[in-house]
mmCIF file of C-alpha atoms (C1' of nucleotides) in Angstrom:
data_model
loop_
_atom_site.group_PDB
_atom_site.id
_atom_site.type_symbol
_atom_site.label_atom_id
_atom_site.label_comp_id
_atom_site.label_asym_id
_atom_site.label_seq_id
_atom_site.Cartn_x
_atom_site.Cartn_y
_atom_site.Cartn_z
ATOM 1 C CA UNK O 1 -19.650 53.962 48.218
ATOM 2 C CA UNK O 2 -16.052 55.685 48.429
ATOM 3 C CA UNK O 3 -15.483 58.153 51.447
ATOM 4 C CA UNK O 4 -13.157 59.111 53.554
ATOM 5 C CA UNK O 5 -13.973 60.624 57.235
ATOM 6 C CA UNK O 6 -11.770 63.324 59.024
ATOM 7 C CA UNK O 7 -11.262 65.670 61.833
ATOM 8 C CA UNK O 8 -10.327 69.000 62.360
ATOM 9 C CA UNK O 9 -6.747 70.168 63.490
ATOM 10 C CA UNK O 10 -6.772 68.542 67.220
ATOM 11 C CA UNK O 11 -5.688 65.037 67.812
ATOM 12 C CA UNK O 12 -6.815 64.334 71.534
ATOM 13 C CA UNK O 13 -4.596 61.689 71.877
ATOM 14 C CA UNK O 14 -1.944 63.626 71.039
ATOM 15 C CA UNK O 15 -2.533 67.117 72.134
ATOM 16 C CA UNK O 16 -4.137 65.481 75.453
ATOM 17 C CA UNK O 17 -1.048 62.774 76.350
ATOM 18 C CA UNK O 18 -0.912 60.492 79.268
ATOM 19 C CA UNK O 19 1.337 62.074 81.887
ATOM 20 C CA UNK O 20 4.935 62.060 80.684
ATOM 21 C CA UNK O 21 4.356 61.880 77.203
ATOM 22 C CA UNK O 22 5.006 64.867 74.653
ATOM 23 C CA UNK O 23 2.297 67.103 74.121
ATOM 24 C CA UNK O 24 1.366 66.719 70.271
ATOM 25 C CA UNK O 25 -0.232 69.738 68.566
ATOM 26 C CA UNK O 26 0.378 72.053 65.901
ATOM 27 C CA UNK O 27 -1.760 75.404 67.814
ATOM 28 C CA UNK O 28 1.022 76.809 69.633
ATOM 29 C CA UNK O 29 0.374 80.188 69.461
ATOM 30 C CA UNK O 30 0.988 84.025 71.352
ATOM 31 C CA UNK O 31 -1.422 86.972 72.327
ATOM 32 C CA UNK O 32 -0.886 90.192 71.172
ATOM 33 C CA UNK O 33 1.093 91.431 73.682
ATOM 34 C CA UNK O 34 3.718 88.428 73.438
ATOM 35 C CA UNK O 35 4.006 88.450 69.878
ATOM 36 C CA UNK O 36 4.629 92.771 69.913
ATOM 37 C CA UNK O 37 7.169 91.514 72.945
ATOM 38 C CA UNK O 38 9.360 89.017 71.721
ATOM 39 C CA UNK O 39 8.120 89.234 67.787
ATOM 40 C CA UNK O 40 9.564 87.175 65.048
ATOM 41 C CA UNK O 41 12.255 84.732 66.684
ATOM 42 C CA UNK O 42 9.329 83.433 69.116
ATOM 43 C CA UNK O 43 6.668 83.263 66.290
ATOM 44 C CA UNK O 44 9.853 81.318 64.605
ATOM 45 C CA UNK O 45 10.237 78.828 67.362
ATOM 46 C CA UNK O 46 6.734 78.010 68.256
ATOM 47 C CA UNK O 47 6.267 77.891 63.734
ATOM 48 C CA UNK O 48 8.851 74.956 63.990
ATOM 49 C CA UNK O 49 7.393 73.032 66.622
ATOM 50 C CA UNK O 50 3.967 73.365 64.870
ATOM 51 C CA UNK O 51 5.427 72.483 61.721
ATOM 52 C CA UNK O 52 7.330 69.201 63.124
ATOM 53 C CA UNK O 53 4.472 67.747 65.016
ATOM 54 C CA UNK O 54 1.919 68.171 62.068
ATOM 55 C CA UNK O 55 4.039 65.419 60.545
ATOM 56 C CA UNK O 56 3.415 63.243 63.723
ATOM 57 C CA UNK O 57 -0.025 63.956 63.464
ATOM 58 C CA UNK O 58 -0.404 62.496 59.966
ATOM 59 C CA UNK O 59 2.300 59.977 61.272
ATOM 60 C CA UNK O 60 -0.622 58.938 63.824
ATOM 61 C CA UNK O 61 -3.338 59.694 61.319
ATOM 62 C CA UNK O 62 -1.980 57.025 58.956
ATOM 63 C CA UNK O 63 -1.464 55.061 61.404
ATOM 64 C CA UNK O 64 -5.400 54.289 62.668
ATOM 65 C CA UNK O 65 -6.698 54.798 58.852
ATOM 66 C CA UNK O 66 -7.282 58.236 58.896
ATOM 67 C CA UNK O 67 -6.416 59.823 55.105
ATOM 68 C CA UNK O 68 -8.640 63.352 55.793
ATOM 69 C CA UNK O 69 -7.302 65.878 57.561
ATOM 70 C CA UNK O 70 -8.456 69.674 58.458
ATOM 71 C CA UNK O 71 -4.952 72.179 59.336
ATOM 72 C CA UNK O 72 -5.224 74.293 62.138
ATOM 73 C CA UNK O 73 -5.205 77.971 60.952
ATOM 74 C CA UNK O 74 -2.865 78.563 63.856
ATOM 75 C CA UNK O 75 0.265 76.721 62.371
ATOM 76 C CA UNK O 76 1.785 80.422 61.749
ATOM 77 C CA UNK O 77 1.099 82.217 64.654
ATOM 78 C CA UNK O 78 0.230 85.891 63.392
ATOM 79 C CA UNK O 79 1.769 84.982 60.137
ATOM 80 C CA UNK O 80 -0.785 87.708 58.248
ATOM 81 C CA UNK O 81 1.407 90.331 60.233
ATOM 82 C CA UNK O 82 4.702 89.298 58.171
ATOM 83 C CA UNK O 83 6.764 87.655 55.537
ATOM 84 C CA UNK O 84 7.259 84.100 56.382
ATOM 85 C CA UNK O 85 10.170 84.078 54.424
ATOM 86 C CA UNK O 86 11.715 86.390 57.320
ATOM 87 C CA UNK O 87 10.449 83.846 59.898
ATOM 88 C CA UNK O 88 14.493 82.708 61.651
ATOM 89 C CA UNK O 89 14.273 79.200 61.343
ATOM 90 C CA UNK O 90 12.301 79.987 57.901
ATOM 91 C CA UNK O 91 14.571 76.859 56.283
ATOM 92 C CA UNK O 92 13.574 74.206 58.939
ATOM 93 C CA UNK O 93 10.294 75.144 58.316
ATOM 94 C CA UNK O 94 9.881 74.972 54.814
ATOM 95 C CA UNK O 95 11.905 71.680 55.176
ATOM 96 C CA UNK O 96 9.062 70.215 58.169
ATOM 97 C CA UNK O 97 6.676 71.347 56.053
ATOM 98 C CA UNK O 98 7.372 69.921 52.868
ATOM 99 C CA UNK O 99 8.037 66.553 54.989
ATOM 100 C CA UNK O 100 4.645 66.733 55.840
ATOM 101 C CA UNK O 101 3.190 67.669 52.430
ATOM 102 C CA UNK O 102 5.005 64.694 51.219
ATOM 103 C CA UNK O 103 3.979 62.041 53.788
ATOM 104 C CA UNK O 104 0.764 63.258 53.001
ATOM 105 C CA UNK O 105 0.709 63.017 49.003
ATOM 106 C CA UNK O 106 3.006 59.309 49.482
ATOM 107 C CA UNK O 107 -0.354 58.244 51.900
ATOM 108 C CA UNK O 108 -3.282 59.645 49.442
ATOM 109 C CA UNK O 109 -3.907 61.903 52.127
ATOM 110 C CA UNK O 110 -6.093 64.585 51.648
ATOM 111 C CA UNK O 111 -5.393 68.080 53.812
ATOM 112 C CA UNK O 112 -7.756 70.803 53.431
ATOM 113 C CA UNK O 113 -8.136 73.758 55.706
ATOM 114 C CA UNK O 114 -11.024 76.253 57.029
ATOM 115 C CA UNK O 115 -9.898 79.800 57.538
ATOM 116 C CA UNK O 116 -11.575 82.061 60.911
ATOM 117 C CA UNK O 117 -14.936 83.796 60.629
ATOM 118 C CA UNK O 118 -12.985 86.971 60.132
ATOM 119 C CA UNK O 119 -12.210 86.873 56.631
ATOM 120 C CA UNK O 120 -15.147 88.424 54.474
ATOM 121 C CA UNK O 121 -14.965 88.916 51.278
ATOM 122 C CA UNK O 122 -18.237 90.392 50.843
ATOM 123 C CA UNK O 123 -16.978 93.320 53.168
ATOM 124 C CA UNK O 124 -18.134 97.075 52.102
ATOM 125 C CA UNK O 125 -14.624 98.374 53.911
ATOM 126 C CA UNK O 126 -11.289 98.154 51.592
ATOM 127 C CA UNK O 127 -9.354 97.000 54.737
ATOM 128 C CA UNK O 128 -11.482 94.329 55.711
ATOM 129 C CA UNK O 129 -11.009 93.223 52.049
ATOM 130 C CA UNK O 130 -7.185 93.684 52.534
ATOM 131 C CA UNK O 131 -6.576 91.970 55.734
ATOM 132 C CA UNK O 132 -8.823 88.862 54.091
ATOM 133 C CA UNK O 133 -6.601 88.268 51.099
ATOM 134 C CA UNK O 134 -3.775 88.619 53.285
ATOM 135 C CA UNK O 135 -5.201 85.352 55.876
ATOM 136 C CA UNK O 136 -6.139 83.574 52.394
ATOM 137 C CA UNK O 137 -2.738 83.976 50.740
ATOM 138 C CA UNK O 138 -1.073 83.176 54.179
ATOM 139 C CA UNK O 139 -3.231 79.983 53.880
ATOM 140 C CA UNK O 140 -2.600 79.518 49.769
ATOM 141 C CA UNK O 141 1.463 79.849 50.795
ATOM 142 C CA UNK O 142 1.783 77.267 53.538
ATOM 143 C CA UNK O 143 -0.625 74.822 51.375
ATOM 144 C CA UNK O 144 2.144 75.634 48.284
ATOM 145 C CA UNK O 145 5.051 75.357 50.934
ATOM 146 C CA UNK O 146 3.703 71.221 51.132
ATOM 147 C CA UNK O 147 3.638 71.053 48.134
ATOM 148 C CA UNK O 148 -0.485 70.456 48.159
ATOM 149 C CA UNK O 149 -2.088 70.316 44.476
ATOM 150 C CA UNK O 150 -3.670 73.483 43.414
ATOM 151 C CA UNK O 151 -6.789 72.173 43.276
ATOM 152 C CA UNK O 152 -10.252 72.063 45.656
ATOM 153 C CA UNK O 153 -8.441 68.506 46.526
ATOM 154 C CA UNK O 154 -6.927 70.358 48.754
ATOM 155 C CA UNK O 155 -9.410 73.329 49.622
ATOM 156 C CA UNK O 156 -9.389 76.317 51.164
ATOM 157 C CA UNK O 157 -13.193 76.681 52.643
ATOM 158 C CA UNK O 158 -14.856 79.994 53.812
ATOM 159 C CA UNK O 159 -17.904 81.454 54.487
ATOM 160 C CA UNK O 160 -19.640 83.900 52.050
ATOM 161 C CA UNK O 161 -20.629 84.984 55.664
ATOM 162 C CA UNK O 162 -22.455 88.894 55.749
ATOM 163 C CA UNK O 163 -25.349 90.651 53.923
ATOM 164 C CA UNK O 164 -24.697 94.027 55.249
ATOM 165 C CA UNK O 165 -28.460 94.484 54.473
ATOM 166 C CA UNK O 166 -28.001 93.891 50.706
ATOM 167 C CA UNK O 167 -27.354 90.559 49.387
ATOM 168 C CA UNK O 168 -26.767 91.724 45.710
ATOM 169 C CA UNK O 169 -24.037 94.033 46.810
ATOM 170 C CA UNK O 170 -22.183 91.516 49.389
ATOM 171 C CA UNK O 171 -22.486 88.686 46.485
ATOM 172 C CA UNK O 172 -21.249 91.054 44.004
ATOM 173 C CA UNK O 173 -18.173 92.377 46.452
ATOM 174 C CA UNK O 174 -17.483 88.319 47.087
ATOM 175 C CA UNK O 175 -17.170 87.575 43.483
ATOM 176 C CA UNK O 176 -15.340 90.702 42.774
ATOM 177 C CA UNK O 177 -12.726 90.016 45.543
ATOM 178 C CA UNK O 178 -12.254 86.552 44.533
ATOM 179 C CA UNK O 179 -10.209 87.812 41.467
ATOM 180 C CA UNK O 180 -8.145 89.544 43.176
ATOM 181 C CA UNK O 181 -6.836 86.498 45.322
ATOM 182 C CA UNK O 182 -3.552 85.303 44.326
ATOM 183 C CA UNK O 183 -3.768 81.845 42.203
ATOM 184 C CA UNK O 184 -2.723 80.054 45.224
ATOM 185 C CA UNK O 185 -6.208 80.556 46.796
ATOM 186 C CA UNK O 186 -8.156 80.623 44.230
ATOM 187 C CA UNK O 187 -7.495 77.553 42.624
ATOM 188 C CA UNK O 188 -8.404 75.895 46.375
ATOM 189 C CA UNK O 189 -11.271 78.267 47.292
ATOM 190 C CA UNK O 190 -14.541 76.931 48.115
ATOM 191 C CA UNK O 191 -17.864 78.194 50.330
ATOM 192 C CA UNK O 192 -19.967 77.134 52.830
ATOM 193 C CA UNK O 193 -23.683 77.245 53.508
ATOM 194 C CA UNK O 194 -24.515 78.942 56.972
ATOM 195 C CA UNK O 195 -25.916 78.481 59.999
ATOM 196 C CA UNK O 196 -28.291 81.201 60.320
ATOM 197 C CA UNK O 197 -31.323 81.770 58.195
ATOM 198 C CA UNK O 198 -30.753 85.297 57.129
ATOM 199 C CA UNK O 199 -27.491 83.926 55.320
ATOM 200 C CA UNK O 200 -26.596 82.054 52.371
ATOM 201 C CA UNK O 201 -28.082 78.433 52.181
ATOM 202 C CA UNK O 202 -26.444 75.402 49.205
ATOM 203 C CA UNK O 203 -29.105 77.168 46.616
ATOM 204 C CA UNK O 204 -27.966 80.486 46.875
ATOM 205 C CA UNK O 205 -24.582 79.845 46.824
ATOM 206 C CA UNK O 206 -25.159 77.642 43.526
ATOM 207 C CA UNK O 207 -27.345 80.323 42.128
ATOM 208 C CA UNK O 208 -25.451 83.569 43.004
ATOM 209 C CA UNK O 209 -21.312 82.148 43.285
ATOM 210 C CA UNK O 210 -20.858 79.264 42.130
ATOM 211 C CA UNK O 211 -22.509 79.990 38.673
ATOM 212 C CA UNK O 212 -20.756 82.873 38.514
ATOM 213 C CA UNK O 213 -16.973 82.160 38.985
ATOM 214 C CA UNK O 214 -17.343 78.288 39.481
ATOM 215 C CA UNK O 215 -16.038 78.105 43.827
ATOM 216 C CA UNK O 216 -17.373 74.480 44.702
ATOM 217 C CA UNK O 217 -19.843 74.243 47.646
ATOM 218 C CA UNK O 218 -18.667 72.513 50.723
ATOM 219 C CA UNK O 219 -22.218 71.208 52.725
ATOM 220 C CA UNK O 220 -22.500 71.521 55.842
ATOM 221 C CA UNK O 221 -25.233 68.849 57.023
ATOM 222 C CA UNK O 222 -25.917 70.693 60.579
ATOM 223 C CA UNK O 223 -26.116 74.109 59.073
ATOM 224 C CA UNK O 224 -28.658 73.106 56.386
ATOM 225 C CA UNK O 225 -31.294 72.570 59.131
ATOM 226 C CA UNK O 226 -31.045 76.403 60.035
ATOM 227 C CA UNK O 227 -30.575 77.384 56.399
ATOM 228 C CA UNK O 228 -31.994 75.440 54.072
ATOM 229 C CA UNK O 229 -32.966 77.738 51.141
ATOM 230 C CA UNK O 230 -36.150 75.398 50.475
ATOM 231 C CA UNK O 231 -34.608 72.318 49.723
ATOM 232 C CA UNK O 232 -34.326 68.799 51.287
ATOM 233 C CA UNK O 233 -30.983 67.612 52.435
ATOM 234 C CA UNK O 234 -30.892 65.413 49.501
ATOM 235 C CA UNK O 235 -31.523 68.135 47.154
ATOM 236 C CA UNK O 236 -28.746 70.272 48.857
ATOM 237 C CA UNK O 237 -26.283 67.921 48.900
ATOM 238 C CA UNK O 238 -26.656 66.592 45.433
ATOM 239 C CA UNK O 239 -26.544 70.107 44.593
ATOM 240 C CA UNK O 240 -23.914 71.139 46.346
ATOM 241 C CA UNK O 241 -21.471 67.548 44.764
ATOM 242 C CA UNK O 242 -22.597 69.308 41.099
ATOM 243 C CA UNK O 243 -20.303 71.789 41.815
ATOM 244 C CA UNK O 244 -16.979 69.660 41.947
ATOM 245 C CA UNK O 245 -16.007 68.036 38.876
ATOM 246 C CA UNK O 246 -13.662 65.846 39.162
ATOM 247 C CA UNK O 247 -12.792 66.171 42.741
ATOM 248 C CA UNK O 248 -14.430 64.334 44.860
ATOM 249 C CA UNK O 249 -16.834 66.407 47.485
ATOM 250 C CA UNK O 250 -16.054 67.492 50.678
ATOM 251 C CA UNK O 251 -19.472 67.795 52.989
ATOM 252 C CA UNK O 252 -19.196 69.054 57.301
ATOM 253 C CA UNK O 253 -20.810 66.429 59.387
ATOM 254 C CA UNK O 254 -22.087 67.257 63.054
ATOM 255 C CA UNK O 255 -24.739 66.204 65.652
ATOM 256 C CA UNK O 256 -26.539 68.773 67.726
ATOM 257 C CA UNK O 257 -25.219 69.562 71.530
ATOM 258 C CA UNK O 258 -28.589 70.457 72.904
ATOM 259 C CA UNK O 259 -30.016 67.002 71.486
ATOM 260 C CA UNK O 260 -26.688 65.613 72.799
ATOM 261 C CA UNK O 261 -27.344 66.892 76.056
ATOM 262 C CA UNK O 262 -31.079 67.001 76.149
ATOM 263 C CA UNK O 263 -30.302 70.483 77.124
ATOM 264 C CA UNK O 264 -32.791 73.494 75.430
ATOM 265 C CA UNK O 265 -30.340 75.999 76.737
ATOM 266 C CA UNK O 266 -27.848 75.500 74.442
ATOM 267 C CA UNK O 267 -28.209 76.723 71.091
ATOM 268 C CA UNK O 268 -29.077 74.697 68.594
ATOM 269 C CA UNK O 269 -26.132 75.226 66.051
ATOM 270 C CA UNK O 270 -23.669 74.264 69.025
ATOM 271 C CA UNK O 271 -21.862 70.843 68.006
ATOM 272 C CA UNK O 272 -21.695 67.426 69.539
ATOM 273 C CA UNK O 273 -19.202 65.901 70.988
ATOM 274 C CA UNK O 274 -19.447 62.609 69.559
ATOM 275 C CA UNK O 275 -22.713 61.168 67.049
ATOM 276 C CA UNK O 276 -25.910 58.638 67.661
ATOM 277 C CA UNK O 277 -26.562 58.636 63.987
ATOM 278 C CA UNK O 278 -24.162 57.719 60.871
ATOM 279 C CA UNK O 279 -24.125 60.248 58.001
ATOM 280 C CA UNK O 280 -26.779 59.303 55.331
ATOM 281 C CA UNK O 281 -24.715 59.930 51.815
ATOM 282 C CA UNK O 282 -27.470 60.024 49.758
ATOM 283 C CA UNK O 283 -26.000 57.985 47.425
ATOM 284 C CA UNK O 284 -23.010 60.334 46.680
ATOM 285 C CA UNK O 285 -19.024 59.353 47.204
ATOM 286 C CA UNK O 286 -18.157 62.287 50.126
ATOM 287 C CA UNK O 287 -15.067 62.559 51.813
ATOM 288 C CA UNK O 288 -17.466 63.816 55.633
ATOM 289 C CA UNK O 289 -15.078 66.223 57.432
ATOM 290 C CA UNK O 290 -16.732 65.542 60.854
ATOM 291 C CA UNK O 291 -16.674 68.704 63.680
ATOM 292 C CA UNK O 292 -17.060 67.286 66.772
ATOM 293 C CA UNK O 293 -15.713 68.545 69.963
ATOM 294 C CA UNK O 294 -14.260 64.351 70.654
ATOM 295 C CA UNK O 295 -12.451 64.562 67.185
ATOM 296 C CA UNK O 296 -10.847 61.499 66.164
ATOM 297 C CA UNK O 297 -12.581 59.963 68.768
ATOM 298 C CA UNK O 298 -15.536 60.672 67.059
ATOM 299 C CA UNK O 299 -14.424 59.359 64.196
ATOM 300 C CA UNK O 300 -13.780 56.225 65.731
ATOM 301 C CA UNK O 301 -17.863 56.411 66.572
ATOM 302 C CA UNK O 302 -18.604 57.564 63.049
ATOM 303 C CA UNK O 303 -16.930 54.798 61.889
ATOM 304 C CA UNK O 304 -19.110 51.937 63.928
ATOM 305 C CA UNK O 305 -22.256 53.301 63.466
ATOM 306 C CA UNK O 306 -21.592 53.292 59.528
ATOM 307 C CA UNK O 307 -20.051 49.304 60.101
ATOM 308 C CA UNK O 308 -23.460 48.616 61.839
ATOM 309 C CA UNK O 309 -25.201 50.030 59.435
ATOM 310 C CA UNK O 310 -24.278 48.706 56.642
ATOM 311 C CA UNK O 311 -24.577 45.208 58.493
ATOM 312 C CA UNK O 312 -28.202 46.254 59.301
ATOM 313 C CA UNK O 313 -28.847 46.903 55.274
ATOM 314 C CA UNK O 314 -27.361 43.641 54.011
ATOM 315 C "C1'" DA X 1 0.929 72.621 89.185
ATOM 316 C "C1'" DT X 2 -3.509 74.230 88.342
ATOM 317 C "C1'" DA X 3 -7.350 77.463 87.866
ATOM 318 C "C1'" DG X 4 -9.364 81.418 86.065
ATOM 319 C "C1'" DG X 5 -9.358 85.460 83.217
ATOM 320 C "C1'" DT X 6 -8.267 86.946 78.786
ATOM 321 C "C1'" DC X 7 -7.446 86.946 74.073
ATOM 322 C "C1'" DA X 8 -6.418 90.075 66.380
ATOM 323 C "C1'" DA X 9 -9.500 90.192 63.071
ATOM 324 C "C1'" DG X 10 -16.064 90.756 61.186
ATOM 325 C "C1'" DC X 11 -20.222 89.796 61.339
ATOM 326 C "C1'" DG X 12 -25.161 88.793 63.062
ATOM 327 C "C1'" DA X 13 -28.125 87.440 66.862
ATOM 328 C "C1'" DG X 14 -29.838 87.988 71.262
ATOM 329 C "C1'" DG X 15 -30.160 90.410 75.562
ATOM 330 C "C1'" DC D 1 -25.192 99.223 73.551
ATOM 331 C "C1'" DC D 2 -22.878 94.987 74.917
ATOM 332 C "C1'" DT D 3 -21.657 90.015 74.680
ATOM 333 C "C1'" DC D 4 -21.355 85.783 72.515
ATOM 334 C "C1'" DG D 5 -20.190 82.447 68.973
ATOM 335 C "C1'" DC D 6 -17.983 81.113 65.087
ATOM 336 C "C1'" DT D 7 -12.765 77.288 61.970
ATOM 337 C "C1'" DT D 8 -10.271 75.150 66.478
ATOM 338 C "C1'" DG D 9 -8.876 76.596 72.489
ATOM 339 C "C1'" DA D 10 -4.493 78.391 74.007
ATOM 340 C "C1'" DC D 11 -1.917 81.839 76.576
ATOM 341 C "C1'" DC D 12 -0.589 84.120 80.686
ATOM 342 C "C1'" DT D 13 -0.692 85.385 85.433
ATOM 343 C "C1'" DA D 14 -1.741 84.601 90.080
ATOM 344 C "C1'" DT D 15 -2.067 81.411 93.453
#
DNA sequence: ATAGGTCAAGCGAGG
DNA sequence: CCTCGCTTGACCTAT
């Protein structure tokens, strides 16, 4: 079985140091009021420091094994507001980054990223649909900017995400808007069952998007159990692998916190921190990008509870 | 130095 | 009608 396991954006070694050390992280970012304050050549400055320690991070990632990595969305902090081009230090940038896009392609690395909850391209309003493409291409530019292959190697994953009380309309609005994304995104794009029953399980999205303008199916293990569209996890996951050629799947792996915590309180989509159990793969070859609050620490889990199992089967 | 309140965006769920 | 949670906590001010 070929897989890779990764983590998403925060090291906690790094972005967590031991008193003295350099803080490590690549989510420097402003609020509102800061950015309208001191605008470009501080979004510039805290871009650069982003952009130089997401080199470390794959620096440390390489390091302990680690070739699967999710990007913060945060790198560019409010980049959807401007040209990055006009960023100040817009050269050292573009260098850091295509340092790091390098590293990564010299290591077999594979990056991906997960853009916010916000973007929706199933939205009724025209804005909504604006402001999306503008996050994705943001996204599509930095990924080109490392010099990342065009291809779901290195995805772009979102949620289909809304029904607005009418499925048809908010499928036909997604597949609609997808054309209009620049080649940059959607050459990367892929979707993501949800969480919540009254959204889009693996089936529909096979039936309703990927059938009709191909976008690969990311599965997300914990959100099948809310979502599950009448299928098995086996049938979902082999489903959702169909849908990727020639690039090898990428499927979301967590635990649940109120199992965790043998706490009812918290709802039951909430992630882990770390896992008990290690990710059945159903026979497939996954690259598991695993979303749990302990990150690479989890992985570390992740990775002894496969070891032991796989002792325990031979 | 640390704690606590606050923070862009779109939705759906729950109170 | 309001708040929370989601990709992923981080920023900012008061103490």
């Amino acid at each position: 079985m070929n897989y890779n396991l990764g983590y998403a954006c925060i090291n906690m070694a790094l972005s967590y140091p031991e008193k003295g050390k350099e803080r490590i992280t690549t989510n420097r970012s402003m609020i509102k009021r800061t950015f309208q304050e001191k605008g470009l050549p501080y979004a510039s400055t805290l871009t650069l420091q982003n952009a130089k320690d997401l080199l470390q991070i794959l620096q440390w990632n390489e390091q302990h094994g680690i070739k699967f990595y999710r990007m913060s969305s945060d790198l560019i902090p409010w980049a959807s507001e401007y040209d990055i081009k006009d960023l100040p230090d817009f050269e050292a940038i573009e260098e850091a980054l295509y340092e790091a896009g390098l590293y990564a392609a010299e290591h077999n690395m594979r990056i991906t990223t997960h853009p916010g909850p916000f973007n929706k391209l199933t939205s009724p309003k025209e804005d909504v649909i604006k402001r999306t493409i503008r996050d994705l291409e943001v996204h599509g530019e930095i990924f080109d900017l490392m010099c990342l292959p065009r291809t779901h190697f290195a995805k772009i994953n979102i949620h289909v995400g809304a029904t607005y009380n009418d499925r048809r309309m908010a499928l036909d609005n997604f597949c609609k808007n997808f054309e209009r994304l620049p080649e940059s995104v959607r050459s990367r794009l892929t979707v993501e069952n949800d969480d919540k029953a009254s959204l889009y399980s693996t089936k529909e999205l096979y039936d309703e998007v990927f059938t009709r303008i191909g976008v690969p199916i990311v599965f997300d293990y914990h959100h099948h159990k809310f979502c599950t569209g009448d299928q098995s996890e086996s049938e979902a996951v082999h489903l959702a692998a169909s849908t990727w050629g020639d690039i090898r799947p990428v499927v979301h792996y967590s635990e649940s916190r109120a199992d965790e915590h043998n706490d009812a309180s918290i709802r039951p989509q909430a992630h882990s921190d770390s896992y008990v159990n290690p990710i059945d793969f159903h026979g497939l070859d996954l690259d598991v990008m695993l979303e749990a609050k302990h990150k690479e620490i989890a992985l570390f889990k992740m990775r002894e509870l496969l070891k032991n199992n796989l002792t325990m089967a031979a």
